[in-house]
Short mmCIF file of C-alpha atoms and ligand atoms in Angstrom, two decimals:
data_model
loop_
_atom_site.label_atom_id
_atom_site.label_comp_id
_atom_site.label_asym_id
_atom_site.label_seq_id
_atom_site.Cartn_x
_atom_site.Cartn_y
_atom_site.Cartn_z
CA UNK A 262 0.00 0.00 0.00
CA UNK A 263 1.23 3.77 -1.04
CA UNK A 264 2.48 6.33 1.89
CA UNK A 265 2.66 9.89 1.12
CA UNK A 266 6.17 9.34 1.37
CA UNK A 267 5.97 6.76 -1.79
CA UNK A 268 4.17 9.27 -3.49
CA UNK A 269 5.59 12.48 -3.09
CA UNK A 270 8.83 11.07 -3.93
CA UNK A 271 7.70 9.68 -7.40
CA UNK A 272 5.47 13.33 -7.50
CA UNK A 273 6.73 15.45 -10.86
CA UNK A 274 5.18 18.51 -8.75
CA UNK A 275 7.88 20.65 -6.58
CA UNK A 276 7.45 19.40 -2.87
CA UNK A 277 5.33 22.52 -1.82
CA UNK A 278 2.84 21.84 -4.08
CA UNK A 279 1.94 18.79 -3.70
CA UNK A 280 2.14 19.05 -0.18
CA UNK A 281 -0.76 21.87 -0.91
CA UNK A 282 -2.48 19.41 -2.52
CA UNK A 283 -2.55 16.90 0.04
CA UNK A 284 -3.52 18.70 2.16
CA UNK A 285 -6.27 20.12 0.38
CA UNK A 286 -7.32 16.02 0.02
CA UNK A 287 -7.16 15.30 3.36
CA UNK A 288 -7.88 18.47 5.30
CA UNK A 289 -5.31 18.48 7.80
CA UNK A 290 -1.91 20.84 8.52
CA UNK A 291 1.32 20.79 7.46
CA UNK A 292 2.64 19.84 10.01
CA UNK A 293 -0.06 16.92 10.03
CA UNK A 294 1.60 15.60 6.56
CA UNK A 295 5.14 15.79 7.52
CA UNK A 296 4.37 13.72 11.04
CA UNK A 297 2.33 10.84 9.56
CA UNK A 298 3.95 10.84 5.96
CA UNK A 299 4.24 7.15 6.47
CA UNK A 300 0.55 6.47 7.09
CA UNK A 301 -0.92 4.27 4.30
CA UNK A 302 -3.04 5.90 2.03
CA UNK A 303 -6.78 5.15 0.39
CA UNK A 304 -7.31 4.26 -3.07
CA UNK A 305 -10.03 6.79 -2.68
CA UNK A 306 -7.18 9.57 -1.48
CA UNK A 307 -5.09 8.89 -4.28
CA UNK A 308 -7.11 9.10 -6.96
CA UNK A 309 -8.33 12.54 -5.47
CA UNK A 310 -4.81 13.54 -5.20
CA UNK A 311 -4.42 12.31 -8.53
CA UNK A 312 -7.49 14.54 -10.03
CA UNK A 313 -5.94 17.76 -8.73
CA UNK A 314 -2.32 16.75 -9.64
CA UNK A 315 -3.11 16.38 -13.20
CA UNK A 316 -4.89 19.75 -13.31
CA UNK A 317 -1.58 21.39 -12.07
CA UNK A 318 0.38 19.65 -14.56
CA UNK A 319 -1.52 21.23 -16.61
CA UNK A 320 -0.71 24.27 -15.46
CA UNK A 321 -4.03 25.64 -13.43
CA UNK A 322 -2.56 27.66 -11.20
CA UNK A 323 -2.40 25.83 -7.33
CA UNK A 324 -4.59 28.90 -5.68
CA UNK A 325 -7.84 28.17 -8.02
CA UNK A 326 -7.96 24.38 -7.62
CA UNK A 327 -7.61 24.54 -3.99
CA UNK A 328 -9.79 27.72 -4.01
CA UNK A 329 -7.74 30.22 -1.34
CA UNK A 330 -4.53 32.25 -1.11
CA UNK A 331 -2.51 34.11 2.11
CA UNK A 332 -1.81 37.72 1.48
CA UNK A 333 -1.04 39.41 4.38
CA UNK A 334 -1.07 36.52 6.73
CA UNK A 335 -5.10 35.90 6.04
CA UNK A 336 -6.70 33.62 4.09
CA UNK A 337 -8.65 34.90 0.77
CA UNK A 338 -11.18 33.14 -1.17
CA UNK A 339 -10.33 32.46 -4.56
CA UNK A 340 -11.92 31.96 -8.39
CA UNK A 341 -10.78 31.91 -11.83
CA UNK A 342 -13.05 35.11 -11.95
CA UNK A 343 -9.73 36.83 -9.92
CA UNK A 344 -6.63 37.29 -10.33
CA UNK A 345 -4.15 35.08 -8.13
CA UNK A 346 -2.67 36.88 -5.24
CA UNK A 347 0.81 38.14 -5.51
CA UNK A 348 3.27 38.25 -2.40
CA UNK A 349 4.57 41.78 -4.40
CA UNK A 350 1.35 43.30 -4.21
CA UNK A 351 1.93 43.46 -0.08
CA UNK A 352 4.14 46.47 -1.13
CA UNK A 353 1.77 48.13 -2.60
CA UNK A 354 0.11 47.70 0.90
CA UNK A 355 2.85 49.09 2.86
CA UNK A 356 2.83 52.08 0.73
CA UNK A 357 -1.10 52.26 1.22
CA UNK A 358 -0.53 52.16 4.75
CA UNK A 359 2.19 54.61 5.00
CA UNK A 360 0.65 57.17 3.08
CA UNK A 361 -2.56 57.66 5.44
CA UNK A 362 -0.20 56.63 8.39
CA UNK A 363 -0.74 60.06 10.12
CA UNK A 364 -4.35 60.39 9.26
CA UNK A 365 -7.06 59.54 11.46
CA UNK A 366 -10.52 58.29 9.52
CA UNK A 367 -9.12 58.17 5.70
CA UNK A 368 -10.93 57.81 2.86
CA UNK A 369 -9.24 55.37 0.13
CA UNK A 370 -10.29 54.45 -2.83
CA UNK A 371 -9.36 51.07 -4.67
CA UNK A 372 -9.79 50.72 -8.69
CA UNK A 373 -9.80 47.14 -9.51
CA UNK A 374 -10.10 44.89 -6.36
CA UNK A 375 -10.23 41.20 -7.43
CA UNK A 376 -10.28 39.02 -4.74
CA UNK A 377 -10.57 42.18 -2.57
CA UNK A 378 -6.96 41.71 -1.00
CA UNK A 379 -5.80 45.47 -0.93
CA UNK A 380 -8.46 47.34 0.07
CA UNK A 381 -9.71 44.69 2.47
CA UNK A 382 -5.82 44.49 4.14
CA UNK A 383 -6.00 48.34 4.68
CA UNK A 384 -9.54 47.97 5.82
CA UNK A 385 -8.64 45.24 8.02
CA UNK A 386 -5.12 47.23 9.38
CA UNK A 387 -7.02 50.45 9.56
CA UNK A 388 -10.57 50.03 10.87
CA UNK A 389 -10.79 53.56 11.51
CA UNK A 390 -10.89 53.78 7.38
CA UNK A 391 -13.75 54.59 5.14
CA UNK A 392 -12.64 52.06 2.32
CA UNK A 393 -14.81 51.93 -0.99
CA UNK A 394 -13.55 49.07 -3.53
CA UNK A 395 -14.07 48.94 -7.20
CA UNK A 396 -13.98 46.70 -10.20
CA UNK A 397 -15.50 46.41 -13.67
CA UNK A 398 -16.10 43.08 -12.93
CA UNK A 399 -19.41 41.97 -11.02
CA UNK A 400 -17.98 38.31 -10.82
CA UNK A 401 -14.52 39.88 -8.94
CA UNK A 402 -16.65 42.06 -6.84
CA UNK A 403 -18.75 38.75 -5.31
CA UNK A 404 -15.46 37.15 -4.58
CA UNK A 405 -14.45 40.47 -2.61
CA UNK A 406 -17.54 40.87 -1.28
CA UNK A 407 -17.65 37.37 0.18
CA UNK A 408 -13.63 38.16 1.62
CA UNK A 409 -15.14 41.07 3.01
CA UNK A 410 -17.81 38.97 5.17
CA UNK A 411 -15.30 36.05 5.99
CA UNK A 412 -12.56 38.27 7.39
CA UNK A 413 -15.71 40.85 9.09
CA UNK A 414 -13.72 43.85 6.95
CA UNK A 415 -16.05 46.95 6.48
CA UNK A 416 -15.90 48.81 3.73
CA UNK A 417 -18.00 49.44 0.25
CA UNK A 418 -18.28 48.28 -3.12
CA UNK A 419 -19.07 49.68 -6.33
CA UNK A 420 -19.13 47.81 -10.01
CA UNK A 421 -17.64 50.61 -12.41
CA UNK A 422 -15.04 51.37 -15.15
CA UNK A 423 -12.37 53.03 -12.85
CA UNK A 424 -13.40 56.20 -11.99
CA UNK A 425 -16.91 55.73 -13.21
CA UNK A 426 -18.98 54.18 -10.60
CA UNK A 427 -21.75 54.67 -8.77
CA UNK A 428 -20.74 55.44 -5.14
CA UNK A 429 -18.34 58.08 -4.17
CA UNK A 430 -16.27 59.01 -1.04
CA UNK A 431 -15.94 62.59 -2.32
CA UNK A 432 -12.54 63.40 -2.06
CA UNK A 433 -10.00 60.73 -1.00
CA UNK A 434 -7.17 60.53 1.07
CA UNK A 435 -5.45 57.71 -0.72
CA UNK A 436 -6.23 56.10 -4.43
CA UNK A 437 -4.53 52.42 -4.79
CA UNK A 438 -4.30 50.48 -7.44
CA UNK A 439 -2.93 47.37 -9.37
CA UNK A 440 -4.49 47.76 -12.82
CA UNK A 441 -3.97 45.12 -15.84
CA UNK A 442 -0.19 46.73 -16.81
CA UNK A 443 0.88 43.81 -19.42
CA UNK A 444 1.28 44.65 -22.90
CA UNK A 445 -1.44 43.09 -25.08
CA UNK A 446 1.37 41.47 -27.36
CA UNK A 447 3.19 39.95 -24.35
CA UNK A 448 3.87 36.74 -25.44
CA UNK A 449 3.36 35.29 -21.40
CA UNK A 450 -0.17 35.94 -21.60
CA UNK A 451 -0.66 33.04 -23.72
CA UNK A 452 1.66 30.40 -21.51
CA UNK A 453 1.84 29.01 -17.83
CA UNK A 454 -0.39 29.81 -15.26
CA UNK A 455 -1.27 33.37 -16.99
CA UNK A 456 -3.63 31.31 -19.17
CA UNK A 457 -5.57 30.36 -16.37
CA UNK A 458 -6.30 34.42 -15.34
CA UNK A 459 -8.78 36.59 -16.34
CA UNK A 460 -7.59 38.61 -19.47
CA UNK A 461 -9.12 41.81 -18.37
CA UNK A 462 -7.08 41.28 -14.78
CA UNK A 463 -4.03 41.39 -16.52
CA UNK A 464 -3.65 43.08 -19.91
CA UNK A 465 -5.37 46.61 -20.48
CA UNK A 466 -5.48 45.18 -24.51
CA UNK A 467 -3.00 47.55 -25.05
CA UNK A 468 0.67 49.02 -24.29
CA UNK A 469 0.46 47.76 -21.02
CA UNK A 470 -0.25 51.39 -19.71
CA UNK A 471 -3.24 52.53 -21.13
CA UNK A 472 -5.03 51.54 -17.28
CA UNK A 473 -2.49 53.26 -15.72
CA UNK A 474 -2.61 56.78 -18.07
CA UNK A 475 -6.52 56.39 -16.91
CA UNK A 476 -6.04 55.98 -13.06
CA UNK A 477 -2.95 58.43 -12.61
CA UNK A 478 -4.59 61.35 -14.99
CA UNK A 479 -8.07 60.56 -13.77
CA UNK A 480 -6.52 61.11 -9.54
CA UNK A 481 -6.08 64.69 -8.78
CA UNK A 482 -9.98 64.96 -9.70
CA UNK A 483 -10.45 62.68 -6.49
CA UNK A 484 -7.92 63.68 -4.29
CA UNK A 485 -7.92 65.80 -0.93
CA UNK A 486 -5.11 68.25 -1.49
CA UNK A 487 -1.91 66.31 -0.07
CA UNK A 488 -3.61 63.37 -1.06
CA UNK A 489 -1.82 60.33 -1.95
CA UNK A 490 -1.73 57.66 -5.17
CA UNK A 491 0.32 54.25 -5.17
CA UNK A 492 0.08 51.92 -8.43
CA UNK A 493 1.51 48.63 -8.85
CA UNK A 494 2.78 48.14 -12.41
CA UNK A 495 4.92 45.93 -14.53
CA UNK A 496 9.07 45.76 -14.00
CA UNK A 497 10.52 47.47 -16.31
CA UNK A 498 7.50 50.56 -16.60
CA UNK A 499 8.67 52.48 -12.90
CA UNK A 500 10.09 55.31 -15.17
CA UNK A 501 7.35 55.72 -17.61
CA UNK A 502 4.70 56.03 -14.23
CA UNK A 503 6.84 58.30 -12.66
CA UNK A 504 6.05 60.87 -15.94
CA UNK A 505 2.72 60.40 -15.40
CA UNK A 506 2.73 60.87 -11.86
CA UNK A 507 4.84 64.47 -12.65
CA UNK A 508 2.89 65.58 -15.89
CA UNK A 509 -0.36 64.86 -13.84
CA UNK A 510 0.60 67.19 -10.87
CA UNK A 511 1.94 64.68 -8.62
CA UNK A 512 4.70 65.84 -5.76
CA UNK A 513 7.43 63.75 -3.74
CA UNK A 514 6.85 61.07 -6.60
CA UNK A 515 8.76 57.57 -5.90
CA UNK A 516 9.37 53.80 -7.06
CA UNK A 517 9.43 51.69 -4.22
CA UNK A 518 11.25 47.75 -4.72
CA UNK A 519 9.41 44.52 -4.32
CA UNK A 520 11.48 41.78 -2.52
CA UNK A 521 13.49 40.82 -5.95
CA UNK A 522 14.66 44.44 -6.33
CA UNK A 523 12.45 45.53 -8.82
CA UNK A 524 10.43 48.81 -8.91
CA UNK A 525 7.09 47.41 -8.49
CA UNK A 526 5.08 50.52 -7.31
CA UNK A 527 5.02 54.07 -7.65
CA UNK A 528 3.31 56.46 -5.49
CA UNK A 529 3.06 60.48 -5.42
CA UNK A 530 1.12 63.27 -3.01
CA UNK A 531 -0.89 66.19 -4.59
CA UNK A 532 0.86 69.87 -3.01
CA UNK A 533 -0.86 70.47 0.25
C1 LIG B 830 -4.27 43.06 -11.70
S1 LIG B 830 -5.91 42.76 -11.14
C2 LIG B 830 -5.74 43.28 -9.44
C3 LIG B 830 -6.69 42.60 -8.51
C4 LIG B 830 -6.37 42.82 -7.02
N1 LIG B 830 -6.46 44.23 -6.67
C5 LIG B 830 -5.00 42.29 -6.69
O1 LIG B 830 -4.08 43.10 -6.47
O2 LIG B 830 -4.83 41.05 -6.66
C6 LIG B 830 -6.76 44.14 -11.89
C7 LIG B 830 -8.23 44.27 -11.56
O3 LIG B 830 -8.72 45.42 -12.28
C8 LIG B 830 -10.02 45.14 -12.76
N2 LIG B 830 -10.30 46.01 -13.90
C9 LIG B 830 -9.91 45.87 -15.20
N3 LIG B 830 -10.40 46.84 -15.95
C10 LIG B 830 -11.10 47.67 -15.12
C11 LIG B 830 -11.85 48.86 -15.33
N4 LIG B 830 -11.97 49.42 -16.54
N5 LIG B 830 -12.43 49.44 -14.25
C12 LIG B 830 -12.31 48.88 -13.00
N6 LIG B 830 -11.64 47.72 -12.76
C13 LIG B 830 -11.04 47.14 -13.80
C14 LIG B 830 -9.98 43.66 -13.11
O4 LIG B 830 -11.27 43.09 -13.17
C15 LIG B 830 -9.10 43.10 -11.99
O5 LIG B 830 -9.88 42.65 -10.91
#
């Protein structure tokens, strides 16, 4: 009879994932897996490990076949309808978070939620926040929305093309934002676990910046003066944001480094 031991070693799927996957089979910890990897397994567990093994190989990305993803140290809720969370995107949540740091009761703004993770992290960090969070997509906004419940974050939604939506905060203290910033002809969108994605979460079916000329032109409209913007956006595009950030107003504009070194996000203040 097969041990997870047996199988993990014959596995084609790095360690970590198929240790998410067993998991996910047998509903049980880490930890669990590692102290009874000798156990003898079920027919009926290995052909559900099986099932989900085959749909990584090929190449569904691990967070939509088990259904959740940490950001932040939480657990989101996850569907193809979102995109996948990134561990880089938690620097776009630092720079949220700094940005309002000496503000009591902020208003922020997020274009483009997803799964909700941003603007339900500075909800979450900052319940003193009035947090409204937007998406074009009413199938993103019900996997927010049901984030927002699990984790008891308050805050408000509104289905709308970026700026256009129906519910307002007035004038915001911070905009954030991690628009689709891939180039249309990027050759990635068509391979690996990008296939899996929604399109319109990752490409603006453009130069990769046509989302971004929107959200950093459209800000000062909707920003309290001394009011702050951070954008996430692809790695090699910090310098091109940064002249949008300048030719739209912006003061004190910056690129701040995810954890591989690469400017990932670029933030500004409108003049006091
Ligand atoms: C890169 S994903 C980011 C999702 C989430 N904020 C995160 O960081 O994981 C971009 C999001 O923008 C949304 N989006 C695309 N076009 C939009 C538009 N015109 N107006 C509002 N949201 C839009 C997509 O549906 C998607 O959820």
């Amino acid at each position: 009879m097969s041990t997870l031991r047996d199988v993990l070693a014959a596995s084609p799927l790095p360690r970590l994932e198929a240790h998410v996957l067993w998991r996910q089979v047998l509903g049980v910890s880490r930890a669990w897996l590692i102290a009874h990897d000798t156990d003898p397994l079920t027919a009926g567990q290995l052909a559900a490990y099986r099932a989900l093994e085959s749909r990584r190989l090929a190449g569904e990305p691990i967070a939509y076949i088990v259904g959740h993803r940490e950001f932040w140290g939480r657990d989101f809720h996850v569907t193809p309808a979102v995109l996948v969370p990134r561990p880089d995107t938690e620097v776009l949540v630092e720079c949220g978070l700094g940005a309002i740091a000496s503000l009591s009761a902020p208003r922020v703004l997020e274009l483009g939620t997803g799964s909700g993770i941003v603007a339900l992290t500075l909800a979450l960090e900052r319940p003193d926040a009035q947090v409204l969070a937007t998406d074009v997509s009413a199938a993103a906004l019900a996997v927010a929305q049901m984030n927002a419940r699990a984790l008891g974050a308050k805050l408000l939604f509104s289905l709308g093309n970026w700026y256009d939506t129906g519910l307002s905060l007035g004038t915001c203290d911070l905009i954030v934002s991690n628009p689709p910033y891939i180039d249309a002809r990027d050759a990635h969108l068509v391979q690996g676990d990008l296939r899996f994605e929604p399109s319109v979460a990752l490409t603006d079916g453009a130069d990769g910046l046509a989302a971004l000329r929107i959200i950093v032109h459209g800000a000062p409209a909707h920003l309290a003066a001394g009011g702050a913007l951070c954008v996430e956006h692809g790695w090699d595009q910090a310098a091109a944001v940064r002249g949008l950030f300048q030719s739209s107003g912006f003061v004190d504009v910056a690129s701040v480094q995810d954890l591989a070194g690469i400017e990932r996000v670029t933030w500004g203040r409108l003049p006091a």
